[in-house]
Amino acid sequence: MNILILSVMICLGFCLGSFIHCAISRFLPDQTMIQYFKEIIFSRSKCPHCHKKLNILSLIPIFSWLKQRGRCKYCLAIIPIDYLITELIVGIYCLGITYCYNLTVWSIILIFIGLYYALLAIIDFKYLLLPNYLTYPLLLTGLLFAYFDVGLITFYDALFGAIYGYTLLSIPAAVYYLIKKRAGLGGGDIKLLAALGTWLPVTELVNLLLYASIVGITYFIIYKAIVRPIEKNILVPFGSCLLICAYLRLLILSFN
């Protein structure tokens, strides 16, 4: 693999990591689609302490945090290290995908779809929410790539996968509601599985539910035993579990 290509990809990863951190930190549960997109695209970055707008040199990934020694250049308040960590992780991630899958159209898609999965997973983990304006684009792009024969499945398989994925969770959710008179599964999780059905072979969806359930149960046990043993009603971010397992399966199937 050309060292220049790898260098470009890791630098691209640093920039994408900065953007993903911005997209996560600026999300609020009560935002509309317009408000959210306006916030992450048009709003200037600023110090969360003194609210001073940052200049170009303060926005360079990795370099700006190190140069300023983790402090705001205006008020000297500490800049959380998670900015730096996110940029480093995404940079290494982009480097790893490029190295393992070479620089192709599909490997670029894998990088961006992985970051989109991560965005959705973190939002669901923090807020137990999967907004339609973030879930529907995942479904539409899955159908679009399948239509142009870019990906693992055909357009008709993707279309059937969306219907099948929606059915797999909507029927059990409806039955649970009829019996318990309360929702046992969020509508966002149902739409998410439909969207994931446009990316993965339909034969993977049942297994995906099994893997995600194992991850969810493990999370529940650890959370219950270590974090909050007294708390009775613990809600599991099942969408996050689905996204983690779906992306791992996507990587494995792409490697074969």
mmCIF file of C-alpha atoms in Angstrom:
data_model
loop_
_atom_site.group_PDB
_atom_site.id
_atom_site.type_symbol
_atom_site.label_atom_id
_atom_site.label_comp_id
_atom_site.label_asym_id
_atom_site.label_seq_id
_atom_site.Cartn_x
_atom_site.Cartn_y
_atom_site.Cartn_z
ATOM 1 C CA MET A 1 0.000 0.000 0.000
ATOM 2 C CA ASN A 2 1.340 3.419 -1.005
ATOM 3 C CA ILE A 3 2.535 5.362 2.041
ATOM 4 C CA LEU A 4 1.176 8.596 0.538
ATOM 5 C CA ILE A 5 -2.337 7.137 0.305
ATOM 6 C CA LEU A 6 -2.184 5.928 3.897
ATOM 7 C CA SER A 7 -0.960 9.342 5.052
ATOM 8 C CA VAL A 8 -3.808 11.086 3.235
ATOM 9 C CA MET A 9 -6.355 8.682 4.710
ATOM 10 C CA ILE A 10 -5.165 9.115 8.282
ATOM 11 C CA CYS A 11 -5.255 12.924 7.874
ATOM 12 C CA LEU A 12 -8.764 12.616 6.431
ATOM 13 C CA GLY A 13 -9.647 10.503 9.456
ATOM 14 C CA PHE A 14 -8.447 13.228 11.827
ATOM 15 C CA CYS A 15 -10.740 15.729 10.069
ATOM 16 C CA LEU A 16 -13.676 13.314 10.078
ATOM 17 C CA GLY A 17 -13.082 12.625 13.763
ATOM 18 C CA SER A 18 -13.326 16.343 14.492
ATOM 19 C CA PHE A 19 -16.596 16.548 12.545
ATOM 20 C CA ILE A 20 -18.086 13.463 14.211
ATOM 21 C CA HIS A 21 -17.274 14.850 17.655
ATOM 22 C CA CYS A 22 -18.990 18.078 16.624
ATOM 23 C CA ALA A 23 -22.048 16.182 15.320
ATOM 24 C CA ILE A 24 -22.346 14.217 18.556
ATOM 25 C CA SER A 25 -21.797 17.107 20.941
ATOM 26 C CA ARG A 26 -24.253 19.414 19.158
ATOM 27 C CA PHE A 27 -27.120 16.941 19.069
ATOM 28 C CA LEU A 28 -30.062 17.607 21.384
ATOM 29 C CA PRO A 29 -33.129 15.340 21.668
ATOM 30 C CA ASP A 30 -35.625 18.154 21.089
ATOM 31 C CA GLN A 31 -33.955 19.511 17.930
ATOM 32 C CA THR A 32 -35.677 19.423 14.580
ATOM 33 C CA MET A 33 -33.802 18.230 11.509
ATOM 34 C CA ILE A 34 -33.310 21.816 10.295
ATOM 35 C CA GLN A 35 -32.010 22.963 13.667
ATOM 36 C CA TYR A 36 -29.565 20.070 13.943
ATOM 37 C CA PHE A 37 -28.157 20.376 10.429
ATOM 38 C CA LYS A 38 -27.886 24.142 10.826
ATOM 39 C CA GLU A 39 -26.005 23.649 14.080
ATOM 40 C CA ILE A 40 -23.404 21.235 12.706
ATOM 41 C CA ILE A 41 -22.945 22.826 9.266
ATOM 42 C CA PHE A 42 -23.280 26.573 9.687
ATOM 43 C CA SER A 43 -22.577 27.347 13.353
ATOM 44 C CA ARG A 44 -18.994 28.399 14.074
ATOM 45 C CA SER A 45 -17.084 26.389 16.664
ATOM 46 C CA LYS A 46 -16.508 28.220 19.939
ATOM 47 C CA CYS A 47 -15.071 27.648 23.367
ATOM 48 C CA PRO A 48 -17.751 26.099 25.623
ATOM 49 C CA HIS A 49 -16.466 28.211 28.542
ATOM 50 C CA CYS A 50 -15.861 31.738 27.260
ATOM 51 C CA HIS A 51 -17.911 31.260 24.034
ATOM 52 C CA LYS A 52 -15.196 32.920 21.972
ATOM 53 C CA LYS A 53 -15.379 31.828 18.332
ATOM 54 C CA LEU A 54 -12.340 29.819 17.291
ATOM 55 C CA ASN A 55 -10.072 30.832 14.429
ATOM 56 C CA ILE A 56 -8.765 28.527 11.710
ATOM 57 C CA LEU A 57 -5.581 27.570 13.572
ATOM 58 C CA SER A 58 -7.648 26.476 16.578
ATOM 59 C CA LEU A 59 -9.676 24.098 14.406
ATOM 60 C CA ILE A 60 -6.846 21.995 12.971
ATOM 61 C CA PRO A 61 -7.369 18.419 14.245
ATOM 62 C CA ILE A 62 -4.730 17.040 16.642
ATOM 63 C CA PHE A 63 -2.330 19.972 16.022
ATOM 64 C CA SER A 64 -4.482 22.662 17.643
ATOM 65 C CA TRP A 65 -5.096 20.635 20.844
ATOM 66 C CA LEU A 66 -1.394 19.819 21.202
ATOM 67 C CA LYS A 67 -0.243 23.351 20.349
ATOM 68 C CA GLN A 68 -2.590 24.863 22.917
ATOM 69 C CA ARG A 69 -1.677 22.134 25.427
ATOM 70 C CA GLY A 70 -5.304 21.231 25.925
ATOM 71 C CA ARG A 71 -6.425 24.715 26.887
ATOM 72 C CA CYS A 72 -8.472 27.466 25.261
ATOM 73 C CA LYS A 73 -6.132 30.148 23.912
ATOM 74 C CA TYR A 74 -8.513 32.896 25.097
ATOM 75 C CA CYS A 75 -9.670 31.921 28.594
ATOM 76 C CA LEU A 76 -7.178 29.076 29.310
ATOM 77 C CA ALA A 77 -10.013 26.732 30.293
ATOM 78 C CA ILE A 78 -9.224 23.037 29.893
ATOM 79 C CA ILE A 79 -10.331 21.504 26.588
ATOM 80 C CA PRO A 80 -11.558 17.936 27.260
ATOM 81 C CA ILE A 81 -9.177 15.314 25.938
ATOM 82 C CA ASP A 82 -12.054 13.455 24.285
ATOM 83 C CA TYR A 83 -11.642 15.863 21.322
ATOM 84 C CA LEU A 84 -8.109 14.574 20.784
ATOM 85 C CA ILE A 85 -9.026 10.934 21.455
ATOM 86 C CA THR A 86 -11.919 10.994 18.971
ATOM 87 C CA GLU A 87 -9.724 12.445 16.226
ATOM 88 C CA LEU A 88 -6.995 9.882 16.880
ATOM 89 C CA ILE A 89 -9.395 6.932 16.934
ATOM 90 C CA VAL A 90 -11.114 7.940 13.691
ATOM 91 C CA GLY A 91 -7.743 8.595 12.039
ATOM 92 C CA ILE A 92 -6.511 5.110 12.976
ATOM 93 C CA TYR A 93 -9.857 3.657 11.909
ATOM 94 C CA CYS A 94 -9.596 5.206 8.429
ATOM 95 C CA LEU A 95 -6.017 4.000 8.156
ATOM 96 C CA GLY A 96 -7.026 0.464 9.182
ATOM 97 C CA ILE A 97 -9.936 0.223 6.730
ATOM 98 C CA THR A 98 -7.774 1.481 3.860
ATOM 99 C CA TYR A 99 -4.947 -0.903 4.733
ATOM 100 C CA CYS A 100 -7.221 -3.966 5.064
ATOM 101 C CA TYR A 101 -9.609 -3.303 2.174
ATOM 102 C CA ASN A 102 -7.407 -1.162 -0.125
ATOM 103 C CA LEU A 103 -8.537 2.179 -1.512
ATOM 104 C CA THR A 104 -11.735 1.380 -3.406
ATOM 105 C CA VAL A 105 -15.192 2.868 -3.718
ATOM 106 C CA TRP A 106 -16.500 0.253 -1.303
ATOM 107 C CA SER A 107 -13.767 0.882 1.297
ATOM 108 C CA ILE A 108 -14.590 4.615 1.233
ATOM 109 C CA ILE A 109 -18.255 3.735 1.735
ATOM 110 C CA LEU A 110 -17.273 1.434 4.610
ATOM 111 C CA ILE A 111 -15.463 4.321 6.282
ATOM 112 C CA PHE A 112 -18.335 6.784 6.000
ATOM 113 C CA ILE A 113 -21.065 4.285 6.834
ATOM 114 C CA GLY A 114 -19.073 3.156 9.871
ATOM 115 C CA LEU A 115 -18.874 6.726 11.134
ATOM 116 C CA TYR A 116 -22.589 7.175 10.511
ATOM 117 C CA TYR A 117 -23.303 3.976 12.457
ATOM 118 C CA ALA A 118 -21.112 5.318 15.270
ATOM 119 C CA LEU A 119 -22.998 8.625 15.315
ATOM 120 C CA LEU A 120 -26.344 6.838 15.566
ATOM 121 C CA ALA A 121 -25.044 4.370 18.173
ATOM 122 C CA ILE A 122 -23.678 7.088 20.454
ATOM 123 C CA ILE A 123 -26.849 9.180 20.172
ATOM 124 C CA ASP A 124 -28.972 6.130 21.027
ATOM 125 C CA PHE A 125 -26.650 5.253 23.920
ATOM 126 C CA LYS A 126 -26.837 8.775 25.369
ATOM 127 C CA TYR A 127 -30.489 9.591 24.754
ATOM 128 C CA LEU A 128 -32.235 6.269 23.917
ATOM 129 C CA LEU A 129 -33.370 7.967 20.743
ATOM 130 C CA LEU A 130 -32.998 7.328 17.017
ATOM 131 C CA PRO A 131 -34.420 10.325 15.120
ATOM 132 C CA ASN A 132 -36.183 9.582 11.845
ATOM 133 C CA TYR A 133 -34.125 12.234 10.068
ATOM 134 C CA LEU A 134 -30.993 10.203 10.838
ATOM 135 C CA THR A 135 -32.453 6.720 10.331
ATOM 136 C CA TYR A 136 -34.232 7.271 7.013
ATOM 137 C CA PRO A 137 -31.090 8.443 5.149
ATOM 138 C CA LEU A 138 -29.449 5.155 6.143
ATOM 139 C CA LEU A 139 -32.310 3.258 4.517
ATOM 140 C CA LEU A 140 -32.380 5.437 1.392
ATOM 141 C CA THR A 141 -28.629 5.311 0.810
ATOM 142 C CA GLY A 142 -28.695 1.550 1.279
ATOM 143 C CA LEU A 143 -31.311 1.236 -1.444
ATOM 144 C CA LEU A 144 -29.454 3.713 -3.646
ATOM 145 C CA PHE A 145 -26.112 1.906 -3.424
ATOM 146 C CA ALA A 146 -27.809 -1.434 -4.008
ATOM 147 C CA TYR A 147 -29.550 -0.011 -7.086
ATOM 148 C CA PHE A 148 -26.200 1.026 -8.555
ATOM 149 C CA ASP A 149 -24.716 -2.348 -7.594
ATOM 150 C CA VAL A 150 -22.342 -0.893 -5.020
ATOM 151 C CA GLY A 151 -22.347 -3.097 -1.963
ATOM 152 C CA LEU A 152 -23.088 -6.647 -0.925
ATOM 153 C CA ILE A 153 -26.656 -7.124 -2.156
ATOM 154 C CA THR A 154 -28.908 -6.369 -5.112
ATOM 155 C CA PHE A 155 -31.604 -3.697 -5.127
ATOM 156 C CA TYR A 156 -34.446 -6.220 -4.808
ATOM 157 C CA ASP A 157 -32.672 -7.949 -1.924
ATOM 158 C CA ALA A 158 -32.232 -4.566 -0.235
ATOM 159 C CA LEU A 159 -35.896 -3.713 -0.751
ATOM 160 C CA PHE A 160 -36.991 -7.069 0.642
ATOM 161 C CA GLY A 161 -34.485 -6.707 3.494
ATOM 162 C CA ALA A 162 -36.038 -3.384 4.504
ATOM 163 C CA ILE A 163 -39.542 -4.903 4.594
ATOM 164 C CA TYR A 164 -38.357 -8.050 6.332
ATOM 165 C CA GLY A 165 -36.318 -6.097 8.887
ATOM 166 C CA TYR A 166 -39.269 -3.879 9.736
ATOM 167 C CA THR A 167 -41.539 -6.910 10.114
ATOM 168 C CA LEU A 168 -39.086 -8.823 12.306
ATOM 169 C CA LEU A 169 -39.377 -6.263 15.096
ATOM 170 C CA SER A 170 -42.733 -4.573 14.495
ATOM 171 C CA ILE A 171 -44.808 -7.729 15.052
ATOM 172 C CA PRO A 172 -43.169 -8.712 18.389
ATOM 173 C CA ALA A 173 -43.358 -5.074 19.507
ATOM 174 C CA ALA A 174 -47.086 -4.947 18.708
ATOM 175 C CA VAL A 175 -47.745 -8.236 20.532
ATOM 176 C CA TYR A 176 -45.799 -7.031 23.583
ATOM 177 C CA TYR A 177 -47.786 -3.789 23.637
ATOM 178 C CA LEU A 178 -51.095 -5.664 23.472
ATOM 179 C CA ILE A 179 -50.098 -7.867 26.402
ATOM 180 C CA LYS A 180 -48.276 -5.382 28.634
ATOM 181 C CA LYS A 181 -50.059 -2.184 27.551
ATOM 182 C CA ARG A 182 -46.701 -0.435 27.273
ATOM 183 C CA ALA A 183 -43.978 -0.184 24.657
ATOM 184 C CA GLY A 184 -41.207 -2.736 25.001
ATOM 185 C CA LEU A 185 -39.253 -1.600 21.978
ATOM 186 C CA GLY A 186 -38.784 1.847 20.513
ATOM 187 C CA GLY A 187 -40.075 2.664 17.055
ATOM 188 C CA GLY A 188 -36.604 3.886 16.155
ATOM 189 C CA ASP A 189 -35.169 0.389 16.660
ATOM 190 C CA ILE A 190 -37.752 -1.059 14.261
ATOM 191 C CA LYS A 191 -36.957 1.504 11.569
ATOM 192 C CA LEU A 192 -33.255 0.981 12.187
ATOM 193 C CA LEU A 193 -33.466 -2.754 11.506
ATOM 194 C CA ALA A 194 -35.358 -1.968 8.305
ATOM 195 C CA ALA A 195 -32.538 0.387 7.303
ATOM 196 C CA LEU A 196 -29.884 -2.208 8.159
ATOM 197 C CA GLY A 197 -31.760 -4.666 5.949
ATOM 198 C CA THR A 198 -30.754 -2.555 2.947
ATOM 199 C CA TRP A 199 -27.063 -3.069 3.736
ATOM 200 C CA LEU A 200 -26.849 -6.688 4.820
ATOM 201 C CA PRO A 201 -28.097 -9.907 3.172
ATOM 202 C CA VAL A 202 -31.566 -10.759 4.422
ATOM 203 C CA THR A 203 -30.245 -14.051 5.823
ATOM 204 C CA GLU A 204 -28.141 -12.002 8.248
ATOM 205 C CA LEU A 205 -31.031 -10.191 9.931
ATOM 206 C CA VAL A 206 -32.170 -12.956 12.284
ATOM 207 C CA ASN A 207 -28.582 -13.589 13.334
ATOM 208 C CA LEU A 208 -28.131 -9.847 13.757
ATOM 209 C CA LEU A 209 -30.991 -9.781 16.257
ATOM 210 C CA LEU A 210 -29.379 -12.674 18.125
ATOM 211 C CA TYR A 211 -25.962 -10.997 18.278
ATOM 212 C CA ALA A 212 -27.478 -7.656 19.309
ATOM 213 C CA SER A 213 -29.520 -9.361 22.030
ATOM 214 C CA ILE A 214 -26.371 -10.986 23.440
ATOM 215 C CA VAL A 215 -24.610 -7.602 23.459
ATOM 216 C CA GLY A 216 -27.672 -5.992 25.081
ATOM 217 C CA ILE A 217 -27.923 -8.668 27.785
ATOM 218 C CA THR A 218 -24.193 -8.346 28.503
ATOM 219 C CA TYR A 219 -24.584 -4.574 28.813
ATOM 220 C CA PHE A 220 -27.546 -5.037 31.162
ATOM 221 C CA ILE A 221 -25.656 -7.477 33.415
ATOM 222 C CA ILE A 222 -22.553 -5.284 33.639
ATOM 223 C CA TYR A 223 -24.581 -2.105 34.193
ATOM 224 C CA LYS A 224 -26.714 -3.792 36.837
ATOM 225 C CA ALA A 225 -23.780 -5.366 38.654
ATOM 226 C CA ILE A 226 -21.264 -2.534 38.572
ATOM 227 C CA VAL A 227 -22.745 0.836 37.668
ATOM 228 C CA ARG A 228 -26.167 0.993 39.328
ATOM 229 C CA PRO A 229 -26.996 -2.212 41.207
ATOM 230 C CA ILE A 230 -29.954 -0.622 43.054
ATOM 231 C CA GLU A 231 -31.722 0.727 39.970
ATOM 232 C CA LYS A 232 -34.686 -1.429 38.930
ATOM 233 C CA ASN A 233 -35.692 -0.137 35.503
ATOM 234 C CA ILE A 234 -32.622 -0.242 33.285
ATOM 235 C CA LEU A 235 -33.216 0.653 29.653
ATOM 236 C CA VAL A 236 -30.917 -0.989 27.122
ATOM 237 C CA PRO A 237 -29.939 1.055 24.027
ATOM 238 C CA PHE A 238 -30.831 -1.783 21.655
ATOM 239 C CA GLY A 239 -30.241 0.383 18.594
ATOM 240 C CA SER A 240 -26.591 0.778 19.614
ATOM 241 C CA CYS A 241 -26.299 -3.001 19.953
ATOM 242 C CA LEU A 242 -27.795 -3.485 16.477
ATOM 243 C CA LEU A 243 -25.437 -0.943 14.919
ATOM 244 C CA ILE A 244 -22.295 -2.410 16.490
ATOM 245 C CA CYS A 245 -23.151 -5.956 15.394
ATOM 246 C CA ALA A 246 -24.322 -4.857 11.935
ATOM 247 C CA TYR A 247 -21.088 -3.034 11.188
ATOM 248 C CA LEU A 248 -18.939 -5.923 12.367
ATOM 249 C CA ARG A 249 -20.893 -8.262 10.093
ATOM 250 C CA LEU A 250 -20.532 -5.769 7.237
ATOM 251 C CA LEU A 251 -16.768 -5.747 7.707
ATOM 252 C CA ILE A 252 -16.544 -9.538 7.887
ATOM 253 C CA LEU A 253 -18.698 -10.086 4.806
ATOM 254 C CA SER A 254 -16.739 -7.435 2.896
ATOM 255 C CA PHE A 255 -13.463 -9.152 3.718
ATOM 256 C CA ASN A 256 -14.561 -12.514 2.301
#
